[in-house]
PDB file of C-alpha atoms in Angstrom:
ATOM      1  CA  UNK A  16      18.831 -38.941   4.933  1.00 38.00           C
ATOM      2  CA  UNK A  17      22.465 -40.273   4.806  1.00 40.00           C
ATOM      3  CA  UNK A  18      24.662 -37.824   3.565  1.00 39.00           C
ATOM      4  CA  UNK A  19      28.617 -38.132   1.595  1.00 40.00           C
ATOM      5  CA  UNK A  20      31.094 -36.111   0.335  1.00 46.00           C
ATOM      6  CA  UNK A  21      29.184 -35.801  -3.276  1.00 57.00           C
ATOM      7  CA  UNK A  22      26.237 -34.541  -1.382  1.00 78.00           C
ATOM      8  CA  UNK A  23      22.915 -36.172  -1.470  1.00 91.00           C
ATOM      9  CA  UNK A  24      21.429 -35.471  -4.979  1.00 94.00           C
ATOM     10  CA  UNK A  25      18.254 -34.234  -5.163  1.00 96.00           C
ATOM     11  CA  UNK A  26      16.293 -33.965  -8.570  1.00 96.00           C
ATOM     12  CA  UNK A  27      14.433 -30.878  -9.357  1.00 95.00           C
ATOM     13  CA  UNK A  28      11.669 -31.471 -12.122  1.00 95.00           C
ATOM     14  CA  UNK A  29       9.360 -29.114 -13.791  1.00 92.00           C
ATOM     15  CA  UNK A  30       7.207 -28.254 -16.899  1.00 87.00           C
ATOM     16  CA  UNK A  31       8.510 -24.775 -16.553  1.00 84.00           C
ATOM     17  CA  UNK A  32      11.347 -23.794 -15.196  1.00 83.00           C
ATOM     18  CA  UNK A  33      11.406 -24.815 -11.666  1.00 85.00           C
ATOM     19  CA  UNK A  34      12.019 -22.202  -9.040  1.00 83.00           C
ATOM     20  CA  UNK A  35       9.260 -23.096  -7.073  1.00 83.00           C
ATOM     21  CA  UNK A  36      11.078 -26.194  -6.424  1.00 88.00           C
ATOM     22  CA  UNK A  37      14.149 -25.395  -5.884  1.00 90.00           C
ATOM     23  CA  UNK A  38      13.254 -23.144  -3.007  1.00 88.00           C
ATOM     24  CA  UNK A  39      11.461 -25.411  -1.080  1.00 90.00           C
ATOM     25  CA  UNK A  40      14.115 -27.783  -1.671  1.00 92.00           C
ATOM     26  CA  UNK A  41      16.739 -25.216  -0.534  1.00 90.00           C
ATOM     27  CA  UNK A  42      14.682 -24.610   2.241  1.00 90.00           C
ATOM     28  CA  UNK A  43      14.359 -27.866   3.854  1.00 91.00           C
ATOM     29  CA  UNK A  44      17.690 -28.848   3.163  1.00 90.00           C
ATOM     30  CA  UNK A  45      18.913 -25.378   4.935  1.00 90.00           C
ATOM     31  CA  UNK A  46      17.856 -27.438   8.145  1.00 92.00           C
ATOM     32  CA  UNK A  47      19.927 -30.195   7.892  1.00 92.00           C
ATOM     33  CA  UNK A  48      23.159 -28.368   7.872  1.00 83.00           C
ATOM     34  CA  UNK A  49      25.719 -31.396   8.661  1.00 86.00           C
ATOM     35  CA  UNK A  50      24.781 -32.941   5.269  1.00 88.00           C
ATOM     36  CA  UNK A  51      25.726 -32.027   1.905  1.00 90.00           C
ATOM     37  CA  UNK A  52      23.226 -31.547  -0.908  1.00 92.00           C
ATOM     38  CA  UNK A  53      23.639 -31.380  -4.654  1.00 93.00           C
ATOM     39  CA  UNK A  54      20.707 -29.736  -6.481  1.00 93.00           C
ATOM     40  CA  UNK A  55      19.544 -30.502 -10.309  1.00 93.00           C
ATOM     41  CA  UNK A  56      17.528 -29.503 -12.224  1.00 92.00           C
ATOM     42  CA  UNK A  57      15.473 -30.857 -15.047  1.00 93.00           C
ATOM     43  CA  UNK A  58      13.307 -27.778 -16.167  1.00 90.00           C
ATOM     44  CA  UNK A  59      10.674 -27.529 -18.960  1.00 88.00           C
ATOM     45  CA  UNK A  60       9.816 -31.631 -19.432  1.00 91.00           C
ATOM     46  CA  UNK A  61       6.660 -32.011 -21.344  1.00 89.00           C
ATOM     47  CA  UNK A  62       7.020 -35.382 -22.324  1.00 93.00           C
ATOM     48  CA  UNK A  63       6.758 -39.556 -20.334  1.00 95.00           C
ATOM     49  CA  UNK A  64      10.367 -39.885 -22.548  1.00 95.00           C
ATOM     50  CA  UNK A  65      12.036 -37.265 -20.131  1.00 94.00           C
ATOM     51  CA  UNK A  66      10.151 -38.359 -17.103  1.00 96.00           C
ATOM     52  CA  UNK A  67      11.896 -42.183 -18.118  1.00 96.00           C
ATOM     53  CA  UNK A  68      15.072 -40.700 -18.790  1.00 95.00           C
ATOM     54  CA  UNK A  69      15.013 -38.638 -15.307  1.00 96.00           C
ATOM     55  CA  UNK A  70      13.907 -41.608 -13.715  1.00 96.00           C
ATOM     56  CA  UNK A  71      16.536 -43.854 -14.295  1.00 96.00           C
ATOM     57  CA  UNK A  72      19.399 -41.927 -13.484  1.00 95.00           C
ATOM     58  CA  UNK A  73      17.300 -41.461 -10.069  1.00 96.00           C
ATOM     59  CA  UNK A  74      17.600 -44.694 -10.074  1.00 96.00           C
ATOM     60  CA  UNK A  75      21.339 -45.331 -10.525  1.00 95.00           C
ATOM     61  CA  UNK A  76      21.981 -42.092  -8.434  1.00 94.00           C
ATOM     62  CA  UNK A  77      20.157 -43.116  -5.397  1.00 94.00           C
ATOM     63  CA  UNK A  78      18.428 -39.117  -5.719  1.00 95.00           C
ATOM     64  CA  UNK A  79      15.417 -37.982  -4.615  1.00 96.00           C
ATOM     65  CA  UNK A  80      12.743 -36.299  -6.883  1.00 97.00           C
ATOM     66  CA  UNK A  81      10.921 -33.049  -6.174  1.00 96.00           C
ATOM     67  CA  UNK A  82       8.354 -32.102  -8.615  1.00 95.00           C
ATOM     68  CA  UNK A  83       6.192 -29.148 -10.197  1.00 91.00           C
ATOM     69  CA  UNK A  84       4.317 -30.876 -12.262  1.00 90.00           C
ATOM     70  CA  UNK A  85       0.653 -29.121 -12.951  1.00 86.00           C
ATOM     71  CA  UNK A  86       0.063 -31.191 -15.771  1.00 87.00           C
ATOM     72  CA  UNK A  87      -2.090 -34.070 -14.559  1.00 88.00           C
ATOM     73  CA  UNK A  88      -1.337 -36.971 -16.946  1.00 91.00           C
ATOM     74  CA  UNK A  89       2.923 -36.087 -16.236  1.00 93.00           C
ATOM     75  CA  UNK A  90       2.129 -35.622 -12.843  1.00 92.00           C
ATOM     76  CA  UNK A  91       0.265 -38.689 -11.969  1.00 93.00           C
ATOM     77  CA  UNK A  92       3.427 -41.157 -14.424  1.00 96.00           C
ATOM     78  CA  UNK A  93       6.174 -39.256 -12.691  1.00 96.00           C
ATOM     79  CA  UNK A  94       4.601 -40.565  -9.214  1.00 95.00           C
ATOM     80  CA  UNK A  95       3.559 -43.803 -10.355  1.00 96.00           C
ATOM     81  CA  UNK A  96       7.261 -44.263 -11.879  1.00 97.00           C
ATOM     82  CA  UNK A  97       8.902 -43.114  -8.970  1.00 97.00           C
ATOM     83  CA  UNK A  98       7.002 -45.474  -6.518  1.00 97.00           C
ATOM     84  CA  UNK A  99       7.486 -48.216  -9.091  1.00 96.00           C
ATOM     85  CA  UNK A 100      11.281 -48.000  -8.901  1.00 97.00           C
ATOM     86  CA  UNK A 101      11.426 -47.189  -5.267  1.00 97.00           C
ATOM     87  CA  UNK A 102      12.623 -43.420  -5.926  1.00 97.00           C
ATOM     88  CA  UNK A 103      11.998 -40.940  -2.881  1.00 96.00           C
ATOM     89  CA  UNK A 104       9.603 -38.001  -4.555  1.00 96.00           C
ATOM     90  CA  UNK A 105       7.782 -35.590  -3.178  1.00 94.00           C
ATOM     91  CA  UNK A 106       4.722 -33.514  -5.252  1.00 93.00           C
ATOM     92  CA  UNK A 107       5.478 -29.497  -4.381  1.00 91.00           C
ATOM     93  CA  UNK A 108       2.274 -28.407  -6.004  1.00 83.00           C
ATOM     94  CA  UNK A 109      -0.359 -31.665  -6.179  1.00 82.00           C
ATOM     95  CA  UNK A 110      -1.633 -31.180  -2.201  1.00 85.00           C
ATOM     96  CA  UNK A 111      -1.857 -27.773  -2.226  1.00 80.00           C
ATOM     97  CA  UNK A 112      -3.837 -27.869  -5.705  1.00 77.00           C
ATOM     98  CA  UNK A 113      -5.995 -30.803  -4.305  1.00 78.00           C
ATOM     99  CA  UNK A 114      -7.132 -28.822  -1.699  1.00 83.00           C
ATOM    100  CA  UNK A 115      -8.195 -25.355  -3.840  1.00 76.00           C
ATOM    101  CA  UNK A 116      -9.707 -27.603  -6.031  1.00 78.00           C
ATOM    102  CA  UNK A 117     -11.912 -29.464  -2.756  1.00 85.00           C
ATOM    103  CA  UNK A 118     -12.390 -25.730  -1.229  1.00 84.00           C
ATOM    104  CA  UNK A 119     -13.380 -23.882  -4.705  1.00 79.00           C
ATOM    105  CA  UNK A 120     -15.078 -26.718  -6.300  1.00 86.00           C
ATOM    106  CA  UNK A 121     -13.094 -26.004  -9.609  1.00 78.00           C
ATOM    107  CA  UNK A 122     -10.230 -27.952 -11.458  1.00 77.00           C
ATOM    108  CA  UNK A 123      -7.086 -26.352 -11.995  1.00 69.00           C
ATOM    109  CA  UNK A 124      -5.759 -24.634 -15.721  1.00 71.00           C
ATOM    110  CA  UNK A 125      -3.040 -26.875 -16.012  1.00 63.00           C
ATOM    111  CA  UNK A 126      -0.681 -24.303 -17.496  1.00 70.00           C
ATOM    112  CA  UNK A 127       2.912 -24.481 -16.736  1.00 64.00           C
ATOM    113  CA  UNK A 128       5.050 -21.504 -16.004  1.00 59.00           C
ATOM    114  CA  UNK A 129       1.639 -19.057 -14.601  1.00 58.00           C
ATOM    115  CA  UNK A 130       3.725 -18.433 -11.351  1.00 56.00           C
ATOM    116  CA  UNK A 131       6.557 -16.601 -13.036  1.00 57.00           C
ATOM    117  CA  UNK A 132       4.528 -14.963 -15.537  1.00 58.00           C
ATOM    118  CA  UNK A 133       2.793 -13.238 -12.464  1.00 55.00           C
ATOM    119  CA  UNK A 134       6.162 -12.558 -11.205  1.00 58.00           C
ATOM    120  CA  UNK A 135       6.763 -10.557 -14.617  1.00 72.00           C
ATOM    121  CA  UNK A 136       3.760  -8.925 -14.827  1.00 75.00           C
ATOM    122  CA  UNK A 137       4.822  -7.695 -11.305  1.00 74.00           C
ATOM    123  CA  UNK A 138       7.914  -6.003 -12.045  1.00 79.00           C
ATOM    124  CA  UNK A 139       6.735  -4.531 -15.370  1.00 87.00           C
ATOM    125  CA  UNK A 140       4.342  -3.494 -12.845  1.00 86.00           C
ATOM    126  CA  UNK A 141       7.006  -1.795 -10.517  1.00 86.00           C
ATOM    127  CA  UNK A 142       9.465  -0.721 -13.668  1.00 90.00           C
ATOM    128  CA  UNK A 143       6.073   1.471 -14.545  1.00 93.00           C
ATOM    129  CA  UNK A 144       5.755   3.116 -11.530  1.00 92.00           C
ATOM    130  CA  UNK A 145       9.576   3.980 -11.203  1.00 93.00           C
ATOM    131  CA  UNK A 146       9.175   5.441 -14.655  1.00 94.00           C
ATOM    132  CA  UNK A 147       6.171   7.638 -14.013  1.00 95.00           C
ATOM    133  CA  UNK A 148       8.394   9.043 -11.205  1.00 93.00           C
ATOM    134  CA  UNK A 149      11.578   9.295 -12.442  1.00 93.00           C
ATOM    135  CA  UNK A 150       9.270  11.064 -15.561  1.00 95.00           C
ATOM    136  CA  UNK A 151       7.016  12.880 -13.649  1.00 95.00           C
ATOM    137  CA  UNK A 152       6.147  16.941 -14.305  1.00 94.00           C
ATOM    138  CA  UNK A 153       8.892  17.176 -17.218  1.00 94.00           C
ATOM    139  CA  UNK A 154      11.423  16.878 -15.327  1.00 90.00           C
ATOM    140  CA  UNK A 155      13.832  14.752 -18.255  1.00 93.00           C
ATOM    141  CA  UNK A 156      12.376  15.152 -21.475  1.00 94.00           C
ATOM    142  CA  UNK A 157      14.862  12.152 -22.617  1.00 91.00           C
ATOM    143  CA  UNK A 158      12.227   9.976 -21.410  1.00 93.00           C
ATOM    144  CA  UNK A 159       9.350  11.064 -23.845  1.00 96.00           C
ATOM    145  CA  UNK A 160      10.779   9.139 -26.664  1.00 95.00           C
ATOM    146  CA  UNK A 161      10.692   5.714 -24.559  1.00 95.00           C
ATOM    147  CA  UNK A 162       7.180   6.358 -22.935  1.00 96.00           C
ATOM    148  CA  UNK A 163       4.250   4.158 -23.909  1.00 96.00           C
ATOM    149  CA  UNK A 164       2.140   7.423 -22.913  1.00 97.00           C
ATOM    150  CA  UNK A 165       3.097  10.899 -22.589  1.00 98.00           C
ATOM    151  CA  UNK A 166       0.440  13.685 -20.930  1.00 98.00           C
ATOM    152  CA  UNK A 167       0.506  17.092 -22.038  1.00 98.00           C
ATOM    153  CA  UNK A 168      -1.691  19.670 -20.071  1.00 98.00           C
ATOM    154  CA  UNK A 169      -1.503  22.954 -17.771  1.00 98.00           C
ATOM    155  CA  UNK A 170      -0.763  22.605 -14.521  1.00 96.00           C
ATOM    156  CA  UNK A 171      -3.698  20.310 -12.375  1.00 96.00           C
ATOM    157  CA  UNK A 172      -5.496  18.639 -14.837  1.00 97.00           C
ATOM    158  CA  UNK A 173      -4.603  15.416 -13.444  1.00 96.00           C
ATOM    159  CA  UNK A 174      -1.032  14.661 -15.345  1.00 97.00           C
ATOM    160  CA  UNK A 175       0.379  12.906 -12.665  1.00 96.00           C
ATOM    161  CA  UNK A 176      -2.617  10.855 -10.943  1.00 96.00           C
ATOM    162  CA  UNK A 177      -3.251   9.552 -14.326  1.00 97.00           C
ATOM    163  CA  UNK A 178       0.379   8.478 -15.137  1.00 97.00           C
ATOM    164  CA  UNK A 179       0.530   6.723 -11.241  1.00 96.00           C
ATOM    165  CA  UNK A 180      -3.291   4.992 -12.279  1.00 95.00           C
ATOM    166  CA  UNK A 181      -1.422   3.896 -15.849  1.00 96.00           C
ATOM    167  CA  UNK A 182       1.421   2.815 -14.421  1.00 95.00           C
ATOM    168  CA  UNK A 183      -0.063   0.379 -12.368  1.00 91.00           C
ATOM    169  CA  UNK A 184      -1.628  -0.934 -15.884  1.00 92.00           C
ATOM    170  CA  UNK A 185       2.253  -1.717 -16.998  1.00 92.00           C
ATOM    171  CA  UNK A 186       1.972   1.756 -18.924  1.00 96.00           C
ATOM    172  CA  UNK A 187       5.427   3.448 -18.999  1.00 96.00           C
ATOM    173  CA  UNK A 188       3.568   7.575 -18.751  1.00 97.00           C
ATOM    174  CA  UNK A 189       6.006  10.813 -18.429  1.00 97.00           C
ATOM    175  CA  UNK A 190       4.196  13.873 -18.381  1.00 97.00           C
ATOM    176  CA  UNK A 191       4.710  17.518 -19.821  1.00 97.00           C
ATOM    177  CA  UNK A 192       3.155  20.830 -18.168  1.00 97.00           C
ATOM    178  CA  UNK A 193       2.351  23.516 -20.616  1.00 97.00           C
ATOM    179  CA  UNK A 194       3.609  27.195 -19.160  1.00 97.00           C
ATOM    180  CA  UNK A 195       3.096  29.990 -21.324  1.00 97.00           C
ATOM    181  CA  UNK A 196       6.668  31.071 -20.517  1.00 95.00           C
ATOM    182  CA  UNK A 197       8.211  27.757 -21.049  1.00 95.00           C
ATOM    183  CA  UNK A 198       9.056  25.953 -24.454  1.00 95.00           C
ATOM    184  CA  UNK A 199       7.858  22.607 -25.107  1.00 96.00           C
ATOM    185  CA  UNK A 200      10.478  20.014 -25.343  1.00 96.00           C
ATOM    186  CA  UNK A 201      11.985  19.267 -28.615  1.00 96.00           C
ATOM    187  CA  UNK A 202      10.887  15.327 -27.686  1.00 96.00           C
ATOM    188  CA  UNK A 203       7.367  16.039 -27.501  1.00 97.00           C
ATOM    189  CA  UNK A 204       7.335  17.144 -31.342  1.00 96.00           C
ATOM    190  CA  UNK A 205       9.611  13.970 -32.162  1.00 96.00           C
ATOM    191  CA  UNK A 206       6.954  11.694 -30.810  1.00 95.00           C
ATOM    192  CA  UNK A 207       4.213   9.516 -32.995  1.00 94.00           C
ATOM    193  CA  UNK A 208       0.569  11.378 -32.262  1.00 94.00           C
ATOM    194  CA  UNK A 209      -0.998   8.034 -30.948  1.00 94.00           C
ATOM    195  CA  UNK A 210       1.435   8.412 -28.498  1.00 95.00           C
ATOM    196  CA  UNK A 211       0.782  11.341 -26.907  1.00 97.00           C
ATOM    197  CA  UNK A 212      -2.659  12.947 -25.175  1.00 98.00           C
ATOM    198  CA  UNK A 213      -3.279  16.332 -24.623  1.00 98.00           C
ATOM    199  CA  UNK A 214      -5.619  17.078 -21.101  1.00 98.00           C
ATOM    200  CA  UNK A 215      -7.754  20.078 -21.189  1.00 98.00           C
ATOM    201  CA  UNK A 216     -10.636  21.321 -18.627  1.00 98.00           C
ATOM    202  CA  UNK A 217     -13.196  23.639 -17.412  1.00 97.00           C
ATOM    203  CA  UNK A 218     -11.667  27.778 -16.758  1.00 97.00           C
ATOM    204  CA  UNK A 219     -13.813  27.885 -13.971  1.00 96.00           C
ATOM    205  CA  UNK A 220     -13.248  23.840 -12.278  1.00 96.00           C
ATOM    206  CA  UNK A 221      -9.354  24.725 -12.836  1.00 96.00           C
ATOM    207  CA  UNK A 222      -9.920  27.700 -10.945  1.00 95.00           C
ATOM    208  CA  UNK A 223     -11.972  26.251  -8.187  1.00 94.00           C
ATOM    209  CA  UNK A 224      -9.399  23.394  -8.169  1.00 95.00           C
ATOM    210  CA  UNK A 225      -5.842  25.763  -7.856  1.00 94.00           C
ATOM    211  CA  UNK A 226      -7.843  27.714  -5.364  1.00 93.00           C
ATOM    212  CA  UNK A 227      -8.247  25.022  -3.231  1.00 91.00           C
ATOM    213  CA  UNK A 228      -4.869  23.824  -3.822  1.00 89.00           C
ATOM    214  CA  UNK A 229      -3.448  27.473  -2.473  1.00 91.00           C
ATOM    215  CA  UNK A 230      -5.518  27.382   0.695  1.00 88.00           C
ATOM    216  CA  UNK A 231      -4.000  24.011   1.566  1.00 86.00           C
ATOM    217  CA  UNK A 232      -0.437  25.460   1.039  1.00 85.00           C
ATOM    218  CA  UNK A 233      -1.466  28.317   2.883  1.00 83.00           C
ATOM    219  CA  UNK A 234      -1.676  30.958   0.075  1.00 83.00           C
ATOM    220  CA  UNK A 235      -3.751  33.731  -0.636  1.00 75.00           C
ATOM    221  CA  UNK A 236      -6.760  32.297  -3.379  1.00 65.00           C
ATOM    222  CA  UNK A 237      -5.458  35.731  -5.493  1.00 68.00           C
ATOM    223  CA  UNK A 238      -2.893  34.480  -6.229  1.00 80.00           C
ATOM    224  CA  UNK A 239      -2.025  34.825 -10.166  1.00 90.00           C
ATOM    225  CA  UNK A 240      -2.087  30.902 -10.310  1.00 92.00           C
ATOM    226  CA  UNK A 241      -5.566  30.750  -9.572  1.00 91.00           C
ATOM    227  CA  UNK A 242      -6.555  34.000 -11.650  1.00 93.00           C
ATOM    228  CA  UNK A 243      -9.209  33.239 -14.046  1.00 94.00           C
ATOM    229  CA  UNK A 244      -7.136  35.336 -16.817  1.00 95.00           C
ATOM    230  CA  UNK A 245      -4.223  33.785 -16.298  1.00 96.00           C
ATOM    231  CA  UNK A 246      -6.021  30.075 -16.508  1.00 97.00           C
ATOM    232  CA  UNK A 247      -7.267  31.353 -20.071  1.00 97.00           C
ATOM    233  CA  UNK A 248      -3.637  32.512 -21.207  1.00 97.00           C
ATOM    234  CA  UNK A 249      -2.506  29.046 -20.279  1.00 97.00           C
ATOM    235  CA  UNK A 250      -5.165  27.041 -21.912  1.00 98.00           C
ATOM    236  CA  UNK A 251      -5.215  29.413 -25.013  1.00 97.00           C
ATOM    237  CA  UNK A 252      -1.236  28.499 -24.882  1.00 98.00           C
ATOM    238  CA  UNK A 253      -2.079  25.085 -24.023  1.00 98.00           C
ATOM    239  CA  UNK A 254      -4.547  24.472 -27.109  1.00 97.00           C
ATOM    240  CA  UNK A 255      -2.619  25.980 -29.530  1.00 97.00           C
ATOM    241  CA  UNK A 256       0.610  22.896 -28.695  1.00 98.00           C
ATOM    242  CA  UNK A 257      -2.053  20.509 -28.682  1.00 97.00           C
ATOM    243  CA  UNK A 258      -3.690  21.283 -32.077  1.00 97.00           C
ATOM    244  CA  UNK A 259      -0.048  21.909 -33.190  1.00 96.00           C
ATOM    245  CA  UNK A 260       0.956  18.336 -32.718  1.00 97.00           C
ATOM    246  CA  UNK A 261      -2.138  16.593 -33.698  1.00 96.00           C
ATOM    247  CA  UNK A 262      -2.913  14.558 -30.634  1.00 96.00           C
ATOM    248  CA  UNK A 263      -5.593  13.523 -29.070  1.00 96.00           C
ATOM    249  CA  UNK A 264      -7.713  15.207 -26.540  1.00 98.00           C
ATOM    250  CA  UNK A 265      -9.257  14.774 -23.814  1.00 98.00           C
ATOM    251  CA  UNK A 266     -11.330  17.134 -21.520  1.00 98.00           C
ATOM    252  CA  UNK A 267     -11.090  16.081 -17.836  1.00 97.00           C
ATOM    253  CA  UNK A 268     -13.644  18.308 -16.146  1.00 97.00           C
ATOM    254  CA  UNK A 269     -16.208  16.456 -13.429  1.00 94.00           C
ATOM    255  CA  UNK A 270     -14.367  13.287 -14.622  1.00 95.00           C
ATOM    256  CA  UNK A 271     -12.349  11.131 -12.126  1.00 94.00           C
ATOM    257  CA  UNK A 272      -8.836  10.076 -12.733  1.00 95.00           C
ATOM    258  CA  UNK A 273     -10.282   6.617 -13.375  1.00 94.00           C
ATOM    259  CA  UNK A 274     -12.540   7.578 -16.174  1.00 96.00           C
ATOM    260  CA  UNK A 275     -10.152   9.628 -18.047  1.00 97.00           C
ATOM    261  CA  UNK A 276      -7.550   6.761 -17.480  1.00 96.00           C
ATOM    262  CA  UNK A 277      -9.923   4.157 -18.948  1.00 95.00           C
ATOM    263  CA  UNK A 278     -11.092   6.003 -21.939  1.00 96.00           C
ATOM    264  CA  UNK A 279      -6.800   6.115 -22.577  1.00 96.00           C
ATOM    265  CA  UNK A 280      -6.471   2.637 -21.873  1.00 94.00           C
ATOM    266  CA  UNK A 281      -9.473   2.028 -24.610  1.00 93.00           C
ATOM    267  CA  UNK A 282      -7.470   4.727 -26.884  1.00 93.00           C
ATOM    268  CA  UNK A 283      -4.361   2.263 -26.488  1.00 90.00           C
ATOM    269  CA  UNK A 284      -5.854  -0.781 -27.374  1.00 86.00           C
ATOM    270  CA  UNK A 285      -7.985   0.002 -30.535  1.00 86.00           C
ATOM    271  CA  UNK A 286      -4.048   1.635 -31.460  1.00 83.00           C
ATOM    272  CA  UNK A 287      -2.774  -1.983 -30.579  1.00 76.00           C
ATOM    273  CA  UNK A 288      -5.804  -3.664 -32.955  1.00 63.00           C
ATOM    274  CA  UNK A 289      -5.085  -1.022 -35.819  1.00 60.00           C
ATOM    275  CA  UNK A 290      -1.359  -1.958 -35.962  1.00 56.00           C
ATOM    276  CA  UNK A 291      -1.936  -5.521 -35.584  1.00 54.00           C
ATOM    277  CA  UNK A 292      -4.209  -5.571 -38.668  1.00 55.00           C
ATOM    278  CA  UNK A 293      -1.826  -3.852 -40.687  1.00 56.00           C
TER     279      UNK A 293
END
């Protein structure tokens, strides 16, 4: 590839926004660092009228085309109009999508624009997580009002397992222990009751359950954390918030943190329907 003091042009076509592209065009032209390149791009075409228009200024501009294309009728006229006016273009995604399709034995969707909305759903993903930490055991109550979730409960009934588990749905969870001694955040009575789940369990599995969590921080089992009265005082304490905001909620003894998680996730999306219908 002859290079000049414009840089080679190089066209950059997609039905979505072309990223893909563009860094395997970067890429490759990373190697041939004694020429000049000048990268466009012609995102979202949906149409043979763009393709034409792209075409002939190709043409005129002596450029190469590099395509994403997953829409097989715009993929197969952009190649057959490049070849027909002698245009250099190379298909990013047809090969590799040729080949699932041989090895899987099923056609692709044909959907532009899936690649970045998995790159979204990734970093709601990790936004999520880094709110269920920065949110974790009441630590900022300013974060109540702008959770999706908030779990209210004593201490080891599975608050922050569950918010980790949600987070990794793209739930934004902060989470509230309930101490006799300590007053609820202001927040936590500001928020809308759908939003907010109260955990309760079993006297005797919480007390089984902060036993064991003593011995493994090498603790005496007598202590007052794991005292049966004292696990009564702090679910008496922790019903009476619970019934005084008007949430929902749910008992978590023998259930796993995936259970409990799922029956909130089914909570949140008869919510969703609800709203939507109104």
């Amino acid at each position: 590839m002859q290079g000049n003091q414009q840089g080679q042009l190089i066209y950059v076509v997609s039905d979505s926004i072309g990223e893909t592209a563009e860094l395997v065009v970067r890429a490759g032209a990373s190697q041939f660092d004694r020429f000049l390149f000048d990268v466009q791009k012609y995102p979202y075409i949906e149409d043979k009228e763009s393709i034409d228009e792209i075409i002939a200024s190709a043409k005129e501009s002596r450029a190469m085309i590099v395509f994403t294309l997953v829409i097989p009728e715009l993929n197969a006229y952009i190649t057959k109009q490049a070849a027909l006016h002698g245009i250099p273009a190379l298909d990013v995604m047809g090969p590799l999508m040729n080949t699932l399709q041989g090895m899987l034995k099923e056609p692709p969707t044909g959907k532009p624009g899936l690649v970045r909305r998995l790159d979204e759903e990734y970093f709601r993903k990790v936004d999520a997580i880094e709110f269920a930490v920065k949110y974790d055991d009441g630590r900022d109550p300013r974060g109540l009002l702008r959770a999706d979730v908030v779990l209210i409960g004593v201490s080891r009934t599975s608050k922050t397992p569950l918010s980790m588990y949600l987070a990794n749905k793209r739930l934004k969870v902060a989470n509230v222990p309930l101490v006799p001694e300590v007053e609820p955040p202001e927040e936590l009575f500001q928020l809308p009751i759908e939003r907010c789940i109260g955990l309760t369990i079993n006297p005797e599995q919480l007390n089984g359950i902060r036993t064991e969590r003593l011995k493994a921080l090498g603790l005496t089992a007598q202590a007052n954390y794991a005292n049966l009265e004292r696990i009564a005082e702090e679910l008496a304490y922790s019903k009476r918030i619970i019934e005084r905001l008007g949430c929902t909620v749910i008992d978590v003894s023998n259930k796993a943190v995936e259970e409990t998680a799922n029956i909130i996730l089914e909570m949140i999306r008869k919510n969703n329907l609800r709203t939507e219908r109104k």
